[in-house]
CSV table of C-alpha atoms in Angstrom, one decimal:
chain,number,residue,atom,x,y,z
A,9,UNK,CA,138.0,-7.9,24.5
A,10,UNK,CA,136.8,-6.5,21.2
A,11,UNK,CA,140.2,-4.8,20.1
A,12,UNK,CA,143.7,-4.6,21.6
A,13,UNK,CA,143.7,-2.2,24.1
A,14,UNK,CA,146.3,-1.3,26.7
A,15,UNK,CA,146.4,-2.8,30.4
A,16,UNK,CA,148.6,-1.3,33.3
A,17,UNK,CA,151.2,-3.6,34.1
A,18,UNK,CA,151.3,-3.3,37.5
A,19,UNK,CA,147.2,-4.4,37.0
A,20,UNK,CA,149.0,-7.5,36.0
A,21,UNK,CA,149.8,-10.6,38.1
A,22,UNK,CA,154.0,-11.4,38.0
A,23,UNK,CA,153.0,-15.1,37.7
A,24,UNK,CA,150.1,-15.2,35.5
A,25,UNK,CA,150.8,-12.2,33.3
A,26,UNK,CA,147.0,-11.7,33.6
A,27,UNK,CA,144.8,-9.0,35.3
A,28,UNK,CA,144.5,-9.7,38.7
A,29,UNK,CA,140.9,-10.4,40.2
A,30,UNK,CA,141.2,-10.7,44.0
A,31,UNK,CA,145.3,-8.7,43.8
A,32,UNK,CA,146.8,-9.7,47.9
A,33,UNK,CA,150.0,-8.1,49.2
A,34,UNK,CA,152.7,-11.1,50.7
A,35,UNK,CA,155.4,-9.9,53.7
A,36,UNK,CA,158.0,-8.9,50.7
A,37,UNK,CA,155.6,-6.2,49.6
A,38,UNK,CA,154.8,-7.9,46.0
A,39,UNK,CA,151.5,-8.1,44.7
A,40,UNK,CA,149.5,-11.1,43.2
A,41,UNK,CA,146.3,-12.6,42.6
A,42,UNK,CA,145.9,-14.2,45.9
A,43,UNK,CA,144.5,-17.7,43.4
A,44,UNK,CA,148.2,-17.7,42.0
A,45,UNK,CA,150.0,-16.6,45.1
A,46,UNK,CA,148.5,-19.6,47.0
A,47,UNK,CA,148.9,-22.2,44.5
A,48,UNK,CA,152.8,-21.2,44.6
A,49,UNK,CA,152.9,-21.2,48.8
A,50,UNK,CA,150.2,-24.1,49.4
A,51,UNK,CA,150.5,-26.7,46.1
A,52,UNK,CA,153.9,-26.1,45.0
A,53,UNK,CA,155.1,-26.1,48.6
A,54,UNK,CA,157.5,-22.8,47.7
A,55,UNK,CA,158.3,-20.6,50.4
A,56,UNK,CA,160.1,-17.6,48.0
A,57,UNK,CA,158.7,-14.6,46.6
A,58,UNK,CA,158.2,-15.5,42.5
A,59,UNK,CA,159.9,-11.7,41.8
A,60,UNK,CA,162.4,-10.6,45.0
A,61,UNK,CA,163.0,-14.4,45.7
A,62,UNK,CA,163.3,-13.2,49.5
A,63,UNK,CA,162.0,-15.5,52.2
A,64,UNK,CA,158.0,-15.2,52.7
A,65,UNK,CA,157.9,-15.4,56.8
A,66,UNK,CA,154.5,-14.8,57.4
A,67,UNK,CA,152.0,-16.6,54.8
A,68,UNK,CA,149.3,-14.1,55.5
A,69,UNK,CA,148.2,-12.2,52.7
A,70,UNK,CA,147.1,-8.9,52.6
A,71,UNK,CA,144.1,-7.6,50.5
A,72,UNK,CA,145.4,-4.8,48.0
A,73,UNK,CA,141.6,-3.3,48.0
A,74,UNK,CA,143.5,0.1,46.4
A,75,UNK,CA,144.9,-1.8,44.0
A,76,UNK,CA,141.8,-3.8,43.3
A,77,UNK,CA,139.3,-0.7,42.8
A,78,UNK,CA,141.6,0.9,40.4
A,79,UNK,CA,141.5,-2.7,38.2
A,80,UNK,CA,137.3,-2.7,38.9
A,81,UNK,CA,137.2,1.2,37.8
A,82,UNK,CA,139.6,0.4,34.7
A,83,UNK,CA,137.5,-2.3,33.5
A,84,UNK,CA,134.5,0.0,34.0
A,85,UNK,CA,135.8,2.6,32.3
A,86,UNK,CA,136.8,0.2,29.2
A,87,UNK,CA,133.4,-1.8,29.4
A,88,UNK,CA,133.1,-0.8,25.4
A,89,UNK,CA,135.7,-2.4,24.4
A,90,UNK,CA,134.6,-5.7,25.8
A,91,UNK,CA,136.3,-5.8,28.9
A,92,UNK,CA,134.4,-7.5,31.8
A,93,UNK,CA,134.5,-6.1,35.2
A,94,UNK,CA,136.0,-8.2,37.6
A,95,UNK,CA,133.5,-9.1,40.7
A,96,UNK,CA,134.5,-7.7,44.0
A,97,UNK,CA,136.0,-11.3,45.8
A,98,UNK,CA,134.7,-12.7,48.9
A,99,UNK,CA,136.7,-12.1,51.9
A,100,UNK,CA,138.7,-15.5,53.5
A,101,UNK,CA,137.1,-17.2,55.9
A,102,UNK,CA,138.1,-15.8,59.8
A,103,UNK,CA,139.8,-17.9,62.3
A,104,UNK,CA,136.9,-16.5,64.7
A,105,UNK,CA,134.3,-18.0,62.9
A,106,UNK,CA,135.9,-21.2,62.5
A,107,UNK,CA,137.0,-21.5,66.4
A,108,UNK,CA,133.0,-20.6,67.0
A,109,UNK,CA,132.1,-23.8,64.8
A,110,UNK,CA,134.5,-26.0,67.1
A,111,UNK,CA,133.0,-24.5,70.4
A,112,UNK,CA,129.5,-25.4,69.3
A,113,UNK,CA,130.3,-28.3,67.7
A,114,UNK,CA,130.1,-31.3,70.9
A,115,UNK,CA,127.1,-29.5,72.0
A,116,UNK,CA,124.4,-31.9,70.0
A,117,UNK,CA,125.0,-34.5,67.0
A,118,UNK,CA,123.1,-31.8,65.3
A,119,UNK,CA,125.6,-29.2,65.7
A,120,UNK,CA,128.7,-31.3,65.1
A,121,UNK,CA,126.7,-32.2,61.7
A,122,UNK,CA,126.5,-29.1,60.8
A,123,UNK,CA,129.9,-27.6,61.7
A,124,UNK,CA,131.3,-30.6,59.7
A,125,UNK,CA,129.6,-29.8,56.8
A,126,UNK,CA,130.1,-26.8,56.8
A,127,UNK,CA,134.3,-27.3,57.2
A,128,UNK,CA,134.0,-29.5,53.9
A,129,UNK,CA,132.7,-26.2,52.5
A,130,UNK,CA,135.3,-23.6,53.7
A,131,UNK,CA,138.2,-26.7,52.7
A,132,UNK,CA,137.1,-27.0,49.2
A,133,UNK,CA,137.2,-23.0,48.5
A,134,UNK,CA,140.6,-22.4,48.4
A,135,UNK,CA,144.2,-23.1,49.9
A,136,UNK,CA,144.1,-20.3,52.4
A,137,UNK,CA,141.1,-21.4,54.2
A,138,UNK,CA,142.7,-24.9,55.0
A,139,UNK,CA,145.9,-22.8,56.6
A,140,UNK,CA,143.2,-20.6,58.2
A,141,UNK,CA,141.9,-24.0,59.5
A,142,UNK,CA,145.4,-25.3,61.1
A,143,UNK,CA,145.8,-22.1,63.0
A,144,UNK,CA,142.4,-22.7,64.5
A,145,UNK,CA,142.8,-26.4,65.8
A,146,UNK,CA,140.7,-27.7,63.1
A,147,UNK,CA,143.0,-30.7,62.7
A,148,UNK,CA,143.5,-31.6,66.4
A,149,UNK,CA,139.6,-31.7,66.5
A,150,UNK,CA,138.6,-33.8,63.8
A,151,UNK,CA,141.9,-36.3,65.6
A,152,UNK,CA,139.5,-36.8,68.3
A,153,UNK,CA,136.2,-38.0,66.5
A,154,UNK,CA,137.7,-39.7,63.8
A,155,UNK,CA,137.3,-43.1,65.2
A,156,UNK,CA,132.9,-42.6,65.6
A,157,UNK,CA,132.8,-40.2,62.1
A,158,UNK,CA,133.8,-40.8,58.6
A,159,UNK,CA,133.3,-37.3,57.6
A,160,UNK,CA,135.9,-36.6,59.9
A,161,UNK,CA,138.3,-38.7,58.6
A,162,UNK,CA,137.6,-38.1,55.2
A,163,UNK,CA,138.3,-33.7,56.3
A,164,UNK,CA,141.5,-34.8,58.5
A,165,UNK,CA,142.4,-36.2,55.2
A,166,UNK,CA,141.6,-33.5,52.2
A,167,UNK,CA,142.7,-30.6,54.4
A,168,UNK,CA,146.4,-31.8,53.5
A,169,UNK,CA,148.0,-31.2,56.5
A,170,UNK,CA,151.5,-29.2,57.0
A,171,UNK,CA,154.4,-31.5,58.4
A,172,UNK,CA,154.1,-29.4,61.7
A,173,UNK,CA,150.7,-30.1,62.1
A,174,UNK,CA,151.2,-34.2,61.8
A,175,UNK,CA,153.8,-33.8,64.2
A,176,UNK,CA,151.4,-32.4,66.9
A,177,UNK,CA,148.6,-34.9,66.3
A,178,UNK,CA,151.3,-37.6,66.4
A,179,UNK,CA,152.7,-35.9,69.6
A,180,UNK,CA,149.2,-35.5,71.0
A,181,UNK,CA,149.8,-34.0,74.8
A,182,UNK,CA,146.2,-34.7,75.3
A,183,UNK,CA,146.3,-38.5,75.5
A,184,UNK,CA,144.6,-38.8,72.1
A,185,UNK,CA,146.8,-41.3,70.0
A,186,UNK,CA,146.0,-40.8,66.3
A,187,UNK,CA,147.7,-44.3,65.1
A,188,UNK,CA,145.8,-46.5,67.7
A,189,UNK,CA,142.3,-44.2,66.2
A,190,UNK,CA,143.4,-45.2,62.6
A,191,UNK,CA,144.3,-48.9,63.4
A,192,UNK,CA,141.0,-48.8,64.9
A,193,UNK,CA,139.3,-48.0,61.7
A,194,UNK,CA,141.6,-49.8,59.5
A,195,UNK,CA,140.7,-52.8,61.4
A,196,UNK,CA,136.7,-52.8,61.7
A,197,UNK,CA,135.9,-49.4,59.4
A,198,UNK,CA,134.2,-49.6,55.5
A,199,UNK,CA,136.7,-49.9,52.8
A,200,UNK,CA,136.8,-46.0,52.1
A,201,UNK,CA,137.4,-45.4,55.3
A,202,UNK,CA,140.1,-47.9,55.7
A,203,UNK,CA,141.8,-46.1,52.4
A,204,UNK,CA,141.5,-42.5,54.3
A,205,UNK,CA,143.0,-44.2,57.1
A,206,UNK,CA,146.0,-45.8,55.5
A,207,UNK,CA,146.5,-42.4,53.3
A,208,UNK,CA,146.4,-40.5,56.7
A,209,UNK,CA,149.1,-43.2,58.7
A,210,UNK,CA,151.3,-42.6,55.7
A,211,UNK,CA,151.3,-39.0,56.1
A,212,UNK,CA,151.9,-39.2,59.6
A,213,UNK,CA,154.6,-41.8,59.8
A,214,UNK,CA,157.1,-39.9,57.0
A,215,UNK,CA,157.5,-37.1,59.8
A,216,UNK,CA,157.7,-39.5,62.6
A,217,UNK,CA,161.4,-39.3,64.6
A,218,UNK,CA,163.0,-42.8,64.6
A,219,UNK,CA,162.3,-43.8,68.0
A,220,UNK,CA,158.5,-43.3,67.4
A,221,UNK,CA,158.7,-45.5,63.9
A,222,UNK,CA,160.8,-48.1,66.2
A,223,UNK,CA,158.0,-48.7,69.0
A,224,UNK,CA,155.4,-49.4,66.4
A,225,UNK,CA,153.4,-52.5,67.6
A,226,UNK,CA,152.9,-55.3,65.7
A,227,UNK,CA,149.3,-54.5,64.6
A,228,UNK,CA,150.2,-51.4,62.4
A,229,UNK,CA,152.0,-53.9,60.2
A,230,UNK,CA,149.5,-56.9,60.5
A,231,UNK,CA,146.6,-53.9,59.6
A,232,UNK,CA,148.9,-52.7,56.9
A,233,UNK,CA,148.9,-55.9,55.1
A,234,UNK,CA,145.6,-56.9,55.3
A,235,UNK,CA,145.3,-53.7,53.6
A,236,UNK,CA,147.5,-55.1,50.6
A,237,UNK,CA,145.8,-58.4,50.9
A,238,UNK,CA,142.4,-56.7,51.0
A,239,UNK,CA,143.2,-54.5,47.8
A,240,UNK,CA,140.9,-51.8,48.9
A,241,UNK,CA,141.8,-49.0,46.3
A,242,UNK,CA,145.2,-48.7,44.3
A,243,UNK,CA,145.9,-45.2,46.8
A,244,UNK,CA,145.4,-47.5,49.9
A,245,UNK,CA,147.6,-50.3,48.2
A,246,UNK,CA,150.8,-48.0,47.3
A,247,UNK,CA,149.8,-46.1,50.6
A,248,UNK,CA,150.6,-49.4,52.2
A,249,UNK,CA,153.5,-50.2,50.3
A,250,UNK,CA,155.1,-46.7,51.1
A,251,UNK,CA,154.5,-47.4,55.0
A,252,UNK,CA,156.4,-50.6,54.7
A,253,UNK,CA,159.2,-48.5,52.8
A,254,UNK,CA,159.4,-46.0,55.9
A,255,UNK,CA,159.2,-48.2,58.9
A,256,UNK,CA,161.5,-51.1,57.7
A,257,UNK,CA,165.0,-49.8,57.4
A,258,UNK,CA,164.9,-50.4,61.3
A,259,UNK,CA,165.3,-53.9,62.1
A,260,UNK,CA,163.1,-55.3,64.2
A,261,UNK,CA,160.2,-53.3,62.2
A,262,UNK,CA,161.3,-55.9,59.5
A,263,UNK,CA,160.7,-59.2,61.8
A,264,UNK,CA,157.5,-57.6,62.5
A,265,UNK,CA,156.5,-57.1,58.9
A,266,UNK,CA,157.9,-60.7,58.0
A,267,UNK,CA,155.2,-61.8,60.7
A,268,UNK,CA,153.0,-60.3,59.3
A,269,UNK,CA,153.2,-61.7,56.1
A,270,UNK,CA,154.2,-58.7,54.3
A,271,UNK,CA,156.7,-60.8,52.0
A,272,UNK,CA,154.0,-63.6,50.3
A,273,UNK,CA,151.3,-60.5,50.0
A,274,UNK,CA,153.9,-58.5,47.9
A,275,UNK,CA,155.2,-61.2,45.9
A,276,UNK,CA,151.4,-62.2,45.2
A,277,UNK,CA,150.7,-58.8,44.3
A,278,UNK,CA,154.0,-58.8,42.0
A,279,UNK,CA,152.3,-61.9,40.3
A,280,UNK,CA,148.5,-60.2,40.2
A,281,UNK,CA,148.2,-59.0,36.2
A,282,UNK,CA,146.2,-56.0,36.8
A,283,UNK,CA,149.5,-54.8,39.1
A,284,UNK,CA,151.7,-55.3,35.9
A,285,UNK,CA,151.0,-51.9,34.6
A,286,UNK,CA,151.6,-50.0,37.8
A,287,UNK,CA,155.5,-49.4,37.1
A,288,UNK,CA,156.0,-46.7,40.3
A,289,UNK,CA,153.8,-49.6,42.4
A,290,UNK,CA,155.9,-52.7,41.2
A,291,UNK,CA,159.1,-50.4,42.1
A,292,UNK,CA,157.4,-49.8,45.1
A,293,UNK,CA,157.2,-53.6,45.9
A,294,UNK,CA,160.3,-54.2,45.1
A,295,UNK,CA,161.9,-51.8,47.4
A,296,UNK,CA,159.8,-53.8,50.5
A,297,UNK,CA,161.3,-57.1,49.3
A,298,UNK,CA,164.5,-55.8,49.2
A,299,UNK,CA,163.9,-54.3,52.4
A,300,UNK,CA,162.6,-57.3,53.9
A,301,UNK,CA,165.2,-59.9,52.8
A,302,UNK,CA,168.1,-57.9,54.7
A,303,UNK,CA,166.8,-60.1,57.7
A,304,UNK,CA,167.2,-63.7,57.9
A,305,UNK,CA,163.9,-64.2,58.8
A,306,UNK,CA,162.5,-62.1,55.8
A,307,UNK,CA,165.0,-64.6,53.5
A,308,UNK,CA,164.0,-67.7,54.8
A,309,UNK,CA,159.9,-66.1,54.2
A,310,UNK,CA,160.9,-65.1,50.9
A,311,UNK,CA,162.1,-68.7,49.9
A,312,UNK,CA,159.1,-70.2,51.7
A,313,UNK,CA,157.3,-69.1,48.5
A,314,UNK,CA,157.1,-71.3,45.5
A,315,UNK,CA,157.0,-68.7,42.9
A,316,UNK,CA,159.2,-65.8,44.9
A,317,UNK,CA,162.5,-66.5,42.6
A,318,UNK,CA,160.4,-66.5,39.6
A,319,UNK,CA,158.8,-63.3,40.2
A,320,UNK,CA,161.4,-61.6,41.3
A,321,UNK,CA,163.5,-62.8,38.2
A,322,UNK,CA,160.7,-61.6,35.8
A,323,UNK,CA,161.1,-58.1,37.0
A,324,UNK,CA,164.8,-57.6,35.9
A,325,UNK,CA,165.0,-55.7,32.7
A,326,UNK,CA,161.0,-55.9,32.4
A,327,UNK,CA,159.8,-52.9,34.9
A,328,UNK,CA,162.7,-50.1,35.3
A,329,UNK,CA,166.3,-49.5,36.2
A,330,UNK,CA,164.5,-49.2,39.6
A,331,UNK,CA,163.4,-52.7,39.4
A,332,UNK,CA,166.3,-54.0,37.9
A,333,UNK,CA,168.8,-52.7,40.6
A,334,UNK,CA,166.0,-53.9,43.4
A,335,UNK,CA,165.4,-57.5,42.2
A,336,UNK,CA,169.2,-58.4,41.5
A,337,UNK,CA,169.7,-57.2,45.2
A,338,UNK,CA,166.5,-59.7,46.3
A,339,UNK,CA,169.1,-62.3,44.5
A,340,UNK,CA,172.1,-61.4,45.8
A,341,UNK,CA,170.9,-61.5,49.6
A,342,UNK,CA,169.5,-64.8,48.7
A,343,UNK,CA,172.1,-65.9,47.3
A,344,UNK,CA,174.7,-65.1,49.8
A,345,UNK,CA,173.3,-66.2,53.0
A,346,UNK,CA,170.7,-69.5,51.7
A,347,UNK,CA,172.6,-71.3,48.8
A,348,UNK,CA,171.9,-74.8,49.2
A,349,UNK,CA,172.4,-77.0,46.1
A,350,UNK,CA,168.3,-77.1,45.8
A,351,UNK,CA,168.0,-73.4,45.2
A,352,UNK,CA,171.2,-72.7,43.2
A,353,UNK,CA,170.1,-75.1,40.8
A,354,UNK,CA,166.6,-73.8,41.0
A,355,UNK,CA,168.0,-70.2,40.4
A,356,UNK,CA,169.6,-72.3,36.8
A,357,UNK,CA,166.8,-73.6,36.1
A,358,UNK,CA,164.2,-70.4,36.1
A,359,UNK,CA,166.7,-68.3,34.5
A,360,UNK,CA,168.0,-66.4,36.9
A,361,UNK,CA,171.9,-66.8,35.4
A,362,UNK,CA,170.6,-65.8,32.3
A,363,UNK,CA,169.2,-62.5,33.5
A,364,UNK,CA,172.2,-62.0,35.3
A,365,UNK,CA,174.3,-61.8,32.0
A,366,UNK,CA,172.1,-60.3,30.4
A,367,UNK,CA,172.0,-56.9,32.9
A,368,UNK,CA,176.1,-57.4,32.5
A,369,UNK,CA,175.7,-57.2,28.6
A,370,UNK,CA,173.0,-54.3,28.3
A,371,UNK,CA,172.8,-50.6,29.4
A,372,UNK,CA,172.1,-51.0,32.9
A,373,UNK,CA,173.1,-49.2,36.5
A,374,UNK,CA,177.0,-49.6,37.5
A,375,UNK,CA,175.6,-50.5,40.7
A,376,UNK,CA,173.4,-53.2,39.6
A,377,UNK,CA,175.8,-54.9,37.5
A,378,UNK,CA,178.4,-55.1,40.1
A,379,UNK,CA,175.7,-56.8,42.2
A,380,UNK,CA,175.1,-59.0,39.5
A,381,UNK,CA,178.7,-59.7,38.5
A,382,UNK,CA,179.5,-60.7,42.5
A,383,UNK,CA,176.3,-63.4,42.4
A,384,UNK,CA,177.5,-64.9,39.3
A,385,UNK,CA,181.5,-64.7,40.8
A,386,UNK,CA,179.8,-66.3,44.0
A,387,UNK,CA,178.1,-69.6,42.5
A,388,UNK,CA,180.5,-69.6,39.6
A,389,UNK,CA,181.8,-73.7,40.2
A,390,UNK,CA,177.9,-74.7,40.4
A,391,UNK,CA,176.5,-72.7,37.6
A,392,UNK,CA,179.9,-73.4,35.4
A,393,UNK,CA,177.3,-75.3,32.9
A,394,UNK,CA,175.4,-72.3,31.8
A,395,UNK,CA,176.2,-71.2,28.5
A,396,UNK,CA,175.6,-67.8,29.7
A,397,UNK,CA,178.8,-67.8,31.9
A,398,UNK,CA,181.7,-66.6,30.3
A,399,UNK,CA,184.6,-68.6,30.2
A,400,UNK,CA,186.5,-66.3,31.8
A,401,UNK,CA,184.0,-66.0,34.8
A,402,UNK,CA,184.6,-70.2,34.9
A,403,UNK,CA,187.9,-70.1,34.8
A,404,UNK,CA,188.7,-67.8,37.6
A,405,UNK,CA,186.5,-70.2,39.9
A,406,UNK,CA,187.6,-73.5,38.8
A,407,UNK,CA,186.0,-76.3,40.5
């Protein structure tokens, strides 16, 4: 604009502040720009009206075209003064239109080509359209050709599915089972589509109930670290990682990640250097070992591995609180359930007593310093020669 001039304020979005282009009407009866109102309801995951902060029940929105002429014949009428008018906004894709592109779809590889292409299209307009897409059964479709078409999986992916939706592909009444199609490509598909595949089995395990995370077979996890081992993108390896996280607090998930080999892969990618500067991945890790070493199994895996204490004993006080907490607990579970006179001394020897002071002396968690404090209190007569050990700490386990 050439000069200051005056704009309506109800021409004004309650978000942005800013004139409204494409103004849409939620079920409270505010008016937005429908870009802002969907970023708030789709990206920030908000389910509140910005100004009455009442419940929005139906995520429909409703074109204010009233509102939206006035703003066009405003900016018409103030053209002089440099003010643009604002283009009259395409109208959202129809759930018709998109139901029509699934019936024609399986009728030729040239149609399914085509309606594929053109879903990519209507996904990467805006956040309405993949709603729009939900309602229509977009998602169960591309569930059943994901396994022959990487453009499908790649869509199933980016259209960001709502919890409700991953429920009903996991819950598939149609006999289609969505894990068995992504272990399928995760096993023999290209390395992108292996990612997609791991990034989608993520998603659809953290709204799994517990007795569906339970009955998991063995190859999910065997898939899952050959992902880790295969380092296919750093998405697909914290993917991974975050799968492990949310299937292992049930036991036997943990013997059948330990036999998969889920403990060496994580400490070899705690010990890979171009890992070191992932802090939320090395957390991550930590959390599976930790995990995984609440299970005699995992421990006796764990101590299989020449270099596990070292690692593990690295992290403390390196990485974050996080880290710390995780790493002395690693320790700890060790500790308590495989001390032999071997490993105590081997925990002397690479430091590990040292550490341990050291968290009691600086500003660490309460948490992790009472789990440090009780391994020390534990081997106490054996590691009496330290000079980290207190004499107070000796003395109250005298030999």
């Amino acid at each position: 604009m050439d000069e200051e001039i005056e704009i309506p304020p109800f021409f004004l979005c309650p978000i942005t502040l800013e004139i409204m282009k494409d103004p849409v009407i939620v079920s409270t009866g505010i008016t937005y720009d429908r870009d802002s109102i969907e970023k708030w309801l789709f990206s920030a995951k908000k389910n509140s009206c910005p100004v009455t902060k009442q419940d929005i029940t139906d995520v429909d929105l409703t074109p204010n075209h009233t509102l939206r002429r006035l703003i066009q014949s405003w900016c018409t009428l103030n053209a002089s003064h440099g003010v643009e008018r604002i283009p009259t906004p395409r109208p959202p894709i129809s759930k018709s239109e998109i139901e029509k592109l699934l019936k024609d779809s399986p009728s030729s590889h040239q149609n399914q080509v085509k309606c594929l292409k053109r879903l990519r299209q209507i996904v990467s307009e805006n956040a309405t359209n993949k709603r729009c897409l939900e309602a229509a059964g977009v998602p169960e479709f591309l569930a059943t050709i994901v396994c022959n078409n990487d453009e499908a999986l790649s869509l199933l992916y980016h259209l960001d599915a709502s919890e409700t939706v991953l429920k009903n592909l996991l819950n598939n009444k149609k006999g289609n089972d969505i894990v068995k199609s992504l272990m399928n490509i995760m096993q023999r598909g290209i390395y992108e589509s292996r990612a997609y595949a791991t990034l989608l089995l993520k998603n659809i395990l953290e709204v799994a109930d517990p007795m569906q995370i339970m009955t998991l077979k063995p190859t999910v996890f065997t898939e899952v670290v050959q992902i880790l081992d295969d380092r296919i993108s750093h998405k697909a390896t914290r993917a991974a990682m975050h799968i492990l996280v949310n299937v292992c607090p049930w036991g036997r998930n943990r013997h059948k990640a330990v036999e998969a080999g889920a403990i060496s892969m994580i400490i070899e990618l705690l010990m890979d250097e171009s890992f070191s500067s992932d802090r939320r991945g090395q957390e991550i890790a930590m959390v599976v070992l930790d995990l995984l070493c609440q299970c005699a199994e995992g421990r006796a895996e764990f101590l299989n591995h020449g270099a596990a204490i070292a690692v593990v004993c690295k992290k403390i006080l390196r990485v974050s609180q996080t880290a710390s907490d995780r790493a002395v607990r690693v320790l700890l579970s060790v500790g308590r359930f495989c001390a032999t006179p071997a490993l105590l001394n081997e925990m002397l020897q690479l430091g590990v007593v040292a550490k341990l002071c050291l968290v009691l002396q600086v500003s660490c968690g309460s948490k992790t310093k009472e789990k440090a404090k009780e391994l020390l209190k534990l081997h106490a007569r054996v590691w009496k020669e330290s000079p980290c050990l207190t004499r107070n700490m000796i003395l109250a386990y005298p030999s």
